[in-house]
XYZ file of C-alpha atoms in Angstrom:
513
model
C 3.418 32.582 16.967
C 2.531 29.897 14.593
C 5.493 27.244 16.053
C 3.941 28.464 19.754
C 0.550 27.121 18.740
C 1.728 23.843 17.349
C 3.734 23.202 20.288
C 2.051 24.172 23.242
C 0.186 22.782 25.709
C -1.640 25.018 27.720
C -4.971 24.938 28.546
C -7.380 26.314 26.671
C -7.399 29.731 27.763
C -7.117 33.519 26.476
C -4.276 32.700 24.472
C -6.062 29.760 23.071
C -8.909 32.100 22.008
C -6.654 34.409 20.666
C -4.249 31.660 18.781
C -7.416 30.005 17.265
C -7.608 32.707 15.125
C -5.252 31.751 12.860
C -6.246 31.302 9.191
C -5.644 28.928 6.509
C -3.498 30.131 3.234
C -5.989 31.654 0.950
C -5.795 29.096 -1.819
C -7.587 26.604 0.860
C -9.949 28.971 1.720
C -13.622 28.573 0.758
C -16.478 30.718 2.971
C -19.773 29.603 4.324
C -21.508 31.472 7.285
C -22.018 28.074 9.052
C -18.001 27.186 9.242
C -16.378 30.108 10.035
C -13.614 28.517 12.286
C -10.326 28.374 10.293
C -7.746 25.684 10.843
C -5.058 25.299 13.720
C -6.183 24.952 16.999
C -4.110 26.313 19.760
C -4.465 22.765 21.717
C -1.735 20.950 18.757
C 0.528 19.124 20.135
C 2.381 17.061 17.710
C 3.021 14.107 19.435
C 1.156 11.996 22.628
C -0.473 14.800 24.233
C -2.755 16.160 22.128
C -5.846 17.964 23.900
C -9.164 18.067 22.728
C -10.647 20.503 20.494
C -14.056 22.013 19.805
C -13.261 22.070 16.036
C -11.565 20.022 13.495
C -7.844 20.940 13.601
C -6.222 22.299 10.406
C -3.996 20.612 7.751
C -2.706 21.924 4.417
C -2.833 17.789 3.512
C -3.380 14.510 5.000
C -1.705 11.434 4.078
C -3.190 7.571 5.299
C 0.123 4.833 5.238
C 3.122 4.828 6.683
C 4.262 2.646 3.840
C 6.462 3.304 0.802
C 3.998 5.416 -0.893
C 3.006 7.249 2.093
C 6.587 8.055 3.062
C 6.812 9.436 -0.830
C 3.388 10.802 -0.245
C 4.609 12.992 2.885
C 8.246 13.996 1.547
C 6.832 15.210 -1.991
C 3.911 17.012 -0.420
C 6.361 19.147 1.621
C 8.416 20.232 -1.116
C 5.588 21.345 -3.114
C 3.050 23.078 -0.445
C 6.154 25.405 1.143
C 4.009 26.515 4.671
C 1.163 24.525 6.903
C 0.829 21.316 8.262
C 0.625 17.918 6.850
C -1.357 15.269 9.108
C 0.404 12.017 8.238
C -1.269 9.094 9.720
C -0.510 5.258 10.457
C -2.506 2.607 12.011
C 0.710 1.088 13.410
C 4.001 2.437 14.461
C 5.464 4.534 11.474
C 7.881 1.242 10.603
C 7.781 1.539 6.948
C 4.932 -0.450 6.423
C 5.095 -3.939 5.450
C 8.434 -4.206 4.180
C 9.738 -2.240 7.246
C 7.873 -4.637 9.518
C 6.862 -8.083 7.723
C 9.506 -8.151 4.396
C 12.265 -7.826 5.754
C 13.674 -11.271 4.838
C 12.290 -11.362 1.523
C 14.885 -10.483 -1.319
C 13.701 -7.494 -3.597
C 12.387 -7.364 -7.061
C 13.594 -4.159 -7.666
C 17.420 -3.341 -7.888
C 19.367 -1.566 -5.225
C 20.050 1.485 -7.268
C 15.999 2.390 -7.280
C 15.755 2.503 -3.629
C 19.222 4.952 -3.574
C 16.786 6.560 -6.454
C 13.847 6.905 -3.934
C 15.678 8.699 -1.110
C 17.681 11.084 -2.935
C 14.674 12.636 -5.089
C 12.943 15.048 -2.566
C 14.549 17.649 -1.534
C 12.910 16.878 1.953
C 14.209 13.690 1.765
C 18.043 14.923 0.766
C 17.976 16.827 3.776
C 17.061 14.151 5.788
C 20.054 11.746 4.152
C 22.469 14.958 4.408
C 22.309 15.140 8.484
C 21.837 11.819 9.227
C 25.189 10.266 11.063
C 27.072 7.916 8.766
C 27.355 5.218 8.402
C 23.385 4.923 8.069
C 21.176 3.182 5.692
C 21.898 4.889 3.076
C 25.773 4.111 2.724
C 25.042 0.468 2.675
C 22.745 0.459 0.157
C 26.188 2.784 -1.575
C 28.026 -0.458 -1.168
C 25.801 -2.559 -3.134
C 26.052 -3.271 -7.343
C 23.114 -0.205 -8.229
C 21.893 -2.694 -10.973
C 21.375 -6.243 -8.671
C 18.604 -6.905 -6.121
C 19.344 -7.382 -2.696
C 17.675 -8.271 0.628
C 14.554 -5.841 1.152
C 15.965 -5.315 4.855
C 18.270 -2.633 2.826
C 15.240 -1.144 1.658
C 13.421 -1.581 4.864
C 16.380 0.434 6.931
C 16.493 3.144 4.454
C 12.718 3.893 4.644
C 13.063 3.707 8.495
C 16.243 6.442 8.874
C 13.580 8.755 6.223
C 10.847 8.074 8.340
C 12.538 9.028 11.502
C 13.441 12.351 9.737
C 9.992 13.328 8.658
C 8.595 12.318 12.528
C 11.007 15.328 13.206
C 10.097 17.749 10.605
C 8.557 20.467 11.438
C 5.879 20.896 9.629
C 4.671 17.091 9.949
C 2.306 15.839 12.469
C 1.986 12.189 12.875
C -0.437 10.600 14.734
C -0.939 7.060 14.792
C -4.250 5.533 14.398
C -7.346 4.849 12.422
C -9.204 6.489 9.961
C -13.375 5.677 10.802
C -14.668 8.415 8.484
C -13.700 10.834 5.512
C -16.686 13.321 4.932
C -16.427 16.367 2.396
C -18.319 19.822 2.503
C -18.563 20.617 -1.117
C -19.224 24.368 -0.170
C -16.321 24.818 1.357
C -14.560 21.919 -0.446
C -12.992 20.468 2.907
C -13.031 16.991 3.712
C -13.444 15.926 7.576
C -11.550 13.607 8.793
C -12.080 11.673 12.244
C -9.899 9.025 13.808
C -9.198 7.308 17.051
C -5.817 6.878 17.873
C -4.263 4.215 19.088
C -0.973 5.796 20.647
C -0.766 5.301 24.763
C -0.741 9.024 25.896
C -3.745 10.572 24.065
C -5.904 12.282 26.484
C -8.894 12.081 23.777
C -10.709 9.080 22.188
C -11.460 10.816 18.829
C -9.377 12.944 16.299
C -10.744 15.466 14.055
C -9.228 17.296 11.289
C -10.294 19.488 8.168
C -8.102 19.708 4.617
C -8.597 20.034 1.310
C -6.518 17.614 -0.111
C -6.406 13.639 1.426
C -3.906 11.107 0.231
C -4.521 7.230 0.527
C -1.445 5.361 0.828
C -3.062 2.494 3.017
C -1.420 -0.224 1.544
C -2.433 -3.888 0.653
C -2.462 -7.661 2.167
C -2.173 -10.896 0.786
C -5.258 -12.528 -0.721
C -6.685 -15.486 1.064
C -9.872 -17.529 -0.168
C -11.699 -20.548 0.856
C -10.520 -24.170 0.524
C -12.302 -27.279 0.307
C -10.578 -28.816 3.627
C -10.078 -27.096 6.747
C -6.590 -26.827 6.804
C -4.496 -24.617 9.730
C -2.915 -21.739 7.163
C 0.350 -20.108 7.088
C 0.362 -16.247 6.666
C 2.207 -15.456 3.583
C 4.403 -13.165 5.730
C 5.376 -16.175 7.668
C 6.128 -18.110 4.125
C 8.373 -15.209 3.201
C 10.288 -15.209 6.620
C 12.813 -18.375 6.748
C 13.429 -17.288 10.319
C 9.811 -17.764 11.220
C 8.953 -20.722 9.598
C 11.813 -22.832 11.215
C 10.432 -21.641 14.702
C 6.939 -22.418 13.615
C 7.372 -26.235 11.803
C 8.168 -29.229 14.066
C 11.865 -31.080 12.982
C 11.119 -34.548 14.632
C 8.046 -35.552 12.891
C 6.858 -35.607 9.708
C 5.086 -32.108 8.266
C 3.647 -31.190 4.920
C 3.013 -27.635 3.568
C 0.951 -26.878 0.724
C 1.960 -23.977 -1.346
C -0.748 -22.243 -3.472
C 0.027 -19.864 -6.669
C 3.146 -19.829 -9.004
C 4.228 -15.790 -8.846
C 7.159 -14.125 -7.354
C 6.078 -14.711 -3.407
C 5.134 -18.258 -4.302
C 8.739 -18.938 -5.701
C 10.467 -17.487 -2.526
C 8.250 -19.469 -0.207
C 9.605 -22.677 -1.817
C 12.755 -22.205 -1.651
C 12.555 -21.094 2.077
C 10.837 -24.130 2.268
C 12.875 -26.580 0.341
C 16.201 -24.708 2.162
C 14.477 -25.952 5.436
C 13.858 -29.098 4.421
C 17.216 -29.857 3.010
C 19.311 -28.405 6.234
C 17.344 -28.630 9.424
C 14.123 -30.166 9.027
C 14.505 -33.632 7.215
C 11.171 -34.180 7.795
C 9.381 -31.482 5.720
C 7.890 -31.859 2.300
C 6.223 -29.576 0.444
C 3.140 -30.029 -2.281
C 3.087 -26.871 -4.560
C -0.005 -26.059 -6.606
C 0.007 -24.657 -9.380
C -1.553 -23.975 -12.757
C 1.472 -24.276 -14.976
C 4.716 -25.911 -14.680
C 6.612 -22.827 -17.096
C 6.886 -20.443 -14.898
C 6.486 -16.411 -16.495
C 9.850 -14.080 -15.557
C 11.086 -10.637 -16.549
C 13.218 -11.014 -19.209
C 15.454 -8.105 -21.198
C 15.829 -7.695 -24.562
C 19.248 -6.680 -26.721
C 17.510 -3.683 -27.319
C 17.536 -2.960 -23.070
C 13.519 -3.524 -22.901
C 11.988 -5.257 -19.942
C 9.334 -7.818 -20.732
C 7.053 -9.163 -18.360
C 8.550 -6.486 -15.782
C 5.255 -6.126 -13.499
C 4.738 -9.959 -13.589
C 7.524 -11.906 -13.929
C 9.928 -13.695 -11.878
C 13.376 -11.748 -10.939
C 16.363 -11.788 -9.071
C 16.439 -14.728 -6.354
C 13.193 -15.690 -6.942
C 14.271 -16.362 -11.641
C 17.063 -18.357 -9.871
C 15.765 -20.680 -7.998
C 12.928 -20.884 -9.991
C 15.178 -21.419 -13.029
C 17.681 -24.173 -11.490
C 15.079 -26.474 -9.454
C 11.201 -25.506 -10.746
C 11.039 -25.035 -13.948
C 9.748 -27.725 -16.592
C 10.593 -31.055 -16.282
C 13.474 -29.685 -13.826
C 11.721 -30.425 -10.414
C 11.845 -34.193 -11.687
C 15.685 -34.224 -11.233
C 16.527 -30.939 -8.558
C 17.774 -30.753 -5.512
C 14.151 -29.325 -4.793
C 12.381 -32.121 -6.592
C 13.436 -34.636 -3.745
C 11.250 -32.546 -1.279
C 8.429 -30.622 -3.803
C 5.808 -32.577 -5.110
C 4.071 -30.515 -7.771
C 0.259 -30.711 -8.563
C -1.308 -28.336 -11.498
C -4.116 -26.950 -11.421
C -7.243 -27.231 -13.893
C -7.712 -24.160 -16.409
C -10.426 -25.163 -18.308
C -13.127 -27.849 -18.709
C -11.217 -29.769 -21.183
C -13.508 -31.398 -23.456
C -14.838 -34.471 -22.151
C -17.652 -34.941 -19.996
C -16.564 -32.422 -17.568
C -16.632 -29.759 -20.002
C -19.944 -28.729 -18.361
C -18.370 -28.499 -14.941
C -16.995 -24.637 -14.231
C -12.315 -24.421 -14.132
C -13.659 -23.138 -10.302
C -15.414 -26.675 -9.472
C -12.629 -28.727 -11.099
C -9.729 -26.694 -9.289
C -11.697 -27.040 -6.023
C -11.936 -30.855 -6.814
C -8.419 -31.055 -7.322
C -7.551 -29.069 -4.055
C -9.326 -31.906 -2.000
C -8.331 -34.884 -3.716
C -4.424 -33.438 -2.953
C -4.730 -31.501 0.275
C -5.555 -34.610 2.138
C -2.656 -35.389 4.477
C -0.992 -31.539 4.447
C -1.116 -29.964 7.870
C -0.688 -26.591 6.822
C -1.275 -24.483 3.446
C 0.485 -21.224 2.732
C -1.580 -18.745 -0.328
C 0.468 -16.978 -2.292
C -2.095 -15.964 -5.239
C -1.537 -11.787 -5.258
C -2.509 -9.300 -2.951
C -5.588 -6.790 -2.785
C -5.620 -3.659 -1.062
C -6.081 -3.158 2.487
C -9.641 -1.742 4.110
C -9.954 1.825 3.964
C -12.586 3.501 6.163
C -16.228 5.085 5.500
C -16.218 7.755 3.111
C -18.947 10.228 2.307
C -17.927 12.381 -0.911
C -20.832 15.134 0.325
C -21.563 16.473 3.418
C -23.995 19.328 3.937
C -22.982 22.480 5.595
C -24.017 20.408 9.052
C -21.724 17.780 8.157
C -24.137 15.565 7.669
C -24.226 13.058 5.081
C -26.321 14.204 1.569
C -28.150 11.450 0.085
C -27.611 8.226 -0.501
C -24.074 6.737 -0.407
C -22.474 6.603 -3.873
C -19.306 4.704 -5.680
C -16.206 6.363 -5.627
C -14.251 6.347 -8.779
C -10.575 5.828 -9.301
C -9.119 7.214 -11.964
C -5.666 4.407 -12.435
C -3.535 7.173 -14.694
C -3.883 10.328 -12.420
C -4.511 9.014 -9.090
C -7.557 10.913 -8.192
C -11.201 9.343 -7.002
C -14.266 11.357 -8.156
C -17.504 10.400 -7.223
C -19.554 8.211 -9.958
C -22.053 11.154 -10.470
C -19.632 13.821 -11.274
C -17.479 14.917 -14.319
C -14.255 12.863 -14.927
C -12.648 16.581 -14.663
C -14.078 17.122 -10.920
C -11.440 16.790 -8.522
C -12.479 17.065 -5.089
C -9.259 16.315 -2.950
C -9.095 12.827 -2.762
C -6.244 10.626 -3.815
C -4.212 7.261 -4.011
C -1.301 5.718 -4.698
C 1.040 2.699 -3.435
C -0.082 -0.717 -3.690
C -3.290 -0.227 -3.081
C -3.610 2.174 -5.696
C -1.118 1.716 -8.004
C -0.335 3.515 -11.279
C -1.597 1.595 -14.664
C 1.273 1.817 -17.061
C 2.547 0.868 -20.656
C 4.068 -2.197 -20.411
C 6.408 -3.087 -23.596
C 3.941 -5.512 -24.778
C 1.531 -2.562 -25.282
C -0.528 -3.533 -22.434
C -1.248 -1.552 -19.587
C 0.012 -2.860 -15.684
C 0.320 -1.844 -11.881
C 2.695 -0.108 -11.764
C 4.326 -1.557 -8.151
C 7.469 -0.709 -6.873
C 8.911 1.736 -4.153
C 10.753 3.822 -7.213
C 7.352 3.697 -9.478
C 5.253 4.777 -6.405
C 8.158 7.488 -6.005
C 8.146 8.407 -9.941
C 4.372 8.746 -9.670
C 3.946 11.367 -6.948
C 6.933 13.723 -7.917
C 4.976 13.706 -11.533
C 1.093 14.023 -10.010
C 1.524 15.885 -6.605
C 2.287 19.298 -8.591
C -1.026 18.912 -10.367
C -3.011 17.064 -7.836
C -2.337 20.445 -5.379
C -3.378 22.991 -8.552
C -6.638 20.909 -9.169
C -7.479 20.997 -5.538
C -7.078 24.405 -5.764
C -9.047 24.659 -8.955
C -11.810 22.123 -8.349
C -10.582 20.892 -11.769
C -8.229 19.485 -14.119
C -6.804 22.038 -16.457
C -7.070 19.440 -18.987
C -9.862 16.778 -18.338
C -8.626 13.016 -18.901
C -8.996 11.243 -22.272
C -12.213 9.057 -21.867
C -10.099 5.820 -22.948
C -8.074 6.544 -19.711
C -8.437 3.215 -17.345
C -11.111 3.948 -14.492
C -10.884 1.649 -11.509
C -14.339 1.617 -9.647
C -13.162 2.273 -6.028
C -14.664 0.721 -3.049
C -18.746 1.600 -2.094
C -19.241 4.081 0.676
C -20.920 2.278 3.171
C -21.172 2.983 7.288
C -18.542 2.536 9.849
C -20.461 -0.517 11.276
C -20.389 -2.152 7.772
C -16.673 -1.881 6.992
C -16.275 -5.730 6.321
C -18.260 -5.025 2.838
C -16.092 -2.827 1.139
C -15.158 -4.388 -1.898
C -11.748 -4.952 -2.685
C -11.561 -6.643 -5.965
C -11.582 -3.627 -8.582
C -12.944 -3.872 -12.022
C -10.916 -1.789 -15.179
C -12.716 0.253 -17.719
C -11.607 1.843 -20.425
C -9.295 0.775 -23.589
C -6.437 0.139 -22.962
C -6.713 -1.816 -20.051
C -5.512 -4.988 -19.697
């Protein structure tokens, strides 16, 4: 009876009425005389065709991303809730995210052996591997030294064959879409979730669902910021994509890019540059920007320990770097013929324009050498992407209680609690990925995102467990330290306002860095 009403179709007749009476497991149950109408709707159909419903539809979870984390999110959630639905949603086309549709030209940070890592630790995600035809995805990566990096398309086709498996699973509804508001009924300790989806088929222009446990996984974008010339700009994506930039930049006329920033994507986007320049477009150069010419990398120690793991250069990217960049280097490279390099300001110095902000003086800088480029790439770190309205209490109405308040993300436990509540208040709402990455020890005693598709991974298998008991529980069995790192999360403001949620985070707490 319970496959019948996810699957069929009908309209909504006496079996509807008598299907819709279905209840949710009794550890999501919380009464209230004005929302008496439990979960499932006999109109679910789990893919184009769903008809509309009176009331929000049921689901044991819902997860926002199709990304890395969101995969992770989805897999880990069904091994450790074992009946019900889980809503998983994307705004896209369940690709893998970015990597699965933007990186896939960009070589990895991470070594090979971490993605194998990734999709052979659920056992949702085992199954998946186990019946999938060989050779797949999974086989190549097999081939591949565990410990080296490799092109992220590896990565990018592995997170595609486990995304196609979960689109079959039983238990998972995806609808793709977006997210305009989260509201939660702290009686009965459900948040509401409405979305409009963007699939061609759906008979309805708004989604509606109930839960008591959401999961944001909605990923992040590269940073842009204002220049002091108007300048036509190069996505990063397009920096990182060799294939795309030799489409996009003329090779019979003279062209000059300006690179911004010195990290990992700023390294690869030279190189794809410099490659250009040297093979098929003679006529390229390239002025890179920058506010050091010693560039940072990940280095191990004889004792096995990382430094500068989160933040330095690796793999390709400590290469190249290495042989044409760094120091005195670009004078004499290869790369030096083609890259002209221009650092940035950090301070006032101490002469008369000591009074003068490291902002003004970079910005003055950035004119004097931007003149001539005709078009500037950014590569200066990412922030997270927008996430929609959310009201942390609803009355029993559903209608918004007072004034909207700052949500509060807690960086070690991946849980948001609203800025008027007890750290040890969980209400059902949680993050992780990129956007919301874990804060960990670094071996310099520091703490650091933690940002990789095996640390998102490592994350949720340890959380999920207790994330699903203190949803349960309205609380953490053991309430965090109060030198734990608290990451204000972005203000609740309307759906017509979505442009001025803030995406620049501040850290509390000691230990942060």
């Amino acid at each position: 009876m319970h496959l019948l009403a996810r699957r069929c179709c009908s309209h909504p007749g006496i079996r509807a009425l008598h299907l819709s009476r279905i209840v949710a497991p009794r550890w999501a149950e919380h009464s209230s005389s004005l929302d008496t109408h439990r979960p499932l709707s006999p109109f679910l159909v789990r893919r184009n065709y769903i008809q509309a419903s009176k009331f929000p539809r049921w689901a044991e979870a819902i997860v926002i991303g199709g990304g890395p984390a969101g995969i992770a999110a989805v897999g880990t959630l069904l091994d450790h809730i074992p009946e019900g639905t889980i809503v998983w949603i994307d705004r896209s086309s369940f690709k893998g995210g970015s990597i699965g549709q933007l990186y896939r030209e960009v070589p990895s940070y991470s070594p090979a052996g971490d993605y194998l890592r990734y999709a052979r630790t659920p056992k949702s995600f085992r199954d998946i591997v186990n019946a999938a035809p060989k050779p797949n995805a999974i086989t190549a990566l097999e081939e591949l030294q565990p410990d080296m990096t490799c092109s992220l398309s590896y990565a990018a086709d592995m997170l595609e064959l486990i995304t196609n498996g979960l689109l079959k699973h039983d238990r998972v509804e995806p609808v793709v879409g977006n997210v305009t508001n989260l509201g939660r009924n702290p009686g009965t300790r459900r948040w509401y979730v409405t979305l409009e989806p963007n699939e061609i088929g759906h008979d309805q222009s708004v989604l509606k669902y109930q839960t008591p446990m959401v999961v944001y996984c909605t990923g992040s974008h590269p940073i842009t910021t204002e220049l002091p010339l108007d300048i036509p700009r190069l996505s990063l994506e397009t920096g990182l994509a060799p294939s795309r930039l030799a489409k996009l930049l003329p090779t019979d006329k003279p062209c000059t890019v300006a690179v911004i920033g010195d990290g990992h994507s700023a390294v690869l986007t030279l190189r794809n540059l410099f490659y250009l320049a040297a093979i098929s477009h003679r006529h390229l150069r390239i002025r890179w920007f920058t506010r050091t010419a010693n560039l940072r990398y990940a280095e191990e120690t004889p004792e096995g320990v990382i430094l500068n793991e989160n933040t330095g250069l690796m793999g390709e990217a400590a290469r190249f770097a290495r042989a044409q960049l760094e120091g005195d280097k670009l004078e004499t490279s290869d790369a030096g013929a083609f890259i002209t390099r221009v650092i940035l300001p950090t301070s006032a110095g101490n002469d008369e324009s000591a009074t003068r902000s490291p902002e003004e003086l970079e910005s003055e800088v950035l004119a004097q050498n931007l003149e001539g480029v005709d078009y500037v790439i950014q590569a200066i770190g990412f922030t997270r992407s927008r996430l929609p309205a959310l009201v942390p209490r609803l009355s029993p109405y559903r209608d918004p209680l007072g004034k909207p308040k700052r949500m509060v993300f807690n960086a070690l436990t991946g849980w948001f609690f609203p800025n008027f509540a007890s750290r040890s208040n969980v209400i059902g709402l949680f993050g992780a990925g990129s956007a919301f990455p874990e804060l960990e020890f670094t071996s310099e005693g520091w703490r650091s995102p933690a940002v990789s598709i095996w640390k998102f991974m490592r994350f949720l298998q340890r959380m999920v467990p207790k994330w699903i008991e203190a949803t349960k529980k309205g609380k953490f069995a053991e309430p965090p330290n109060r030198q734990e790192c608290i990451e204000e999360a972005p203000r609740v403001v309307p759906p017509e306002r979505l442009e001025c949620i803030e995406e620049a985070p501040r850290l509390h707490g000691g230990g942060s860095s």
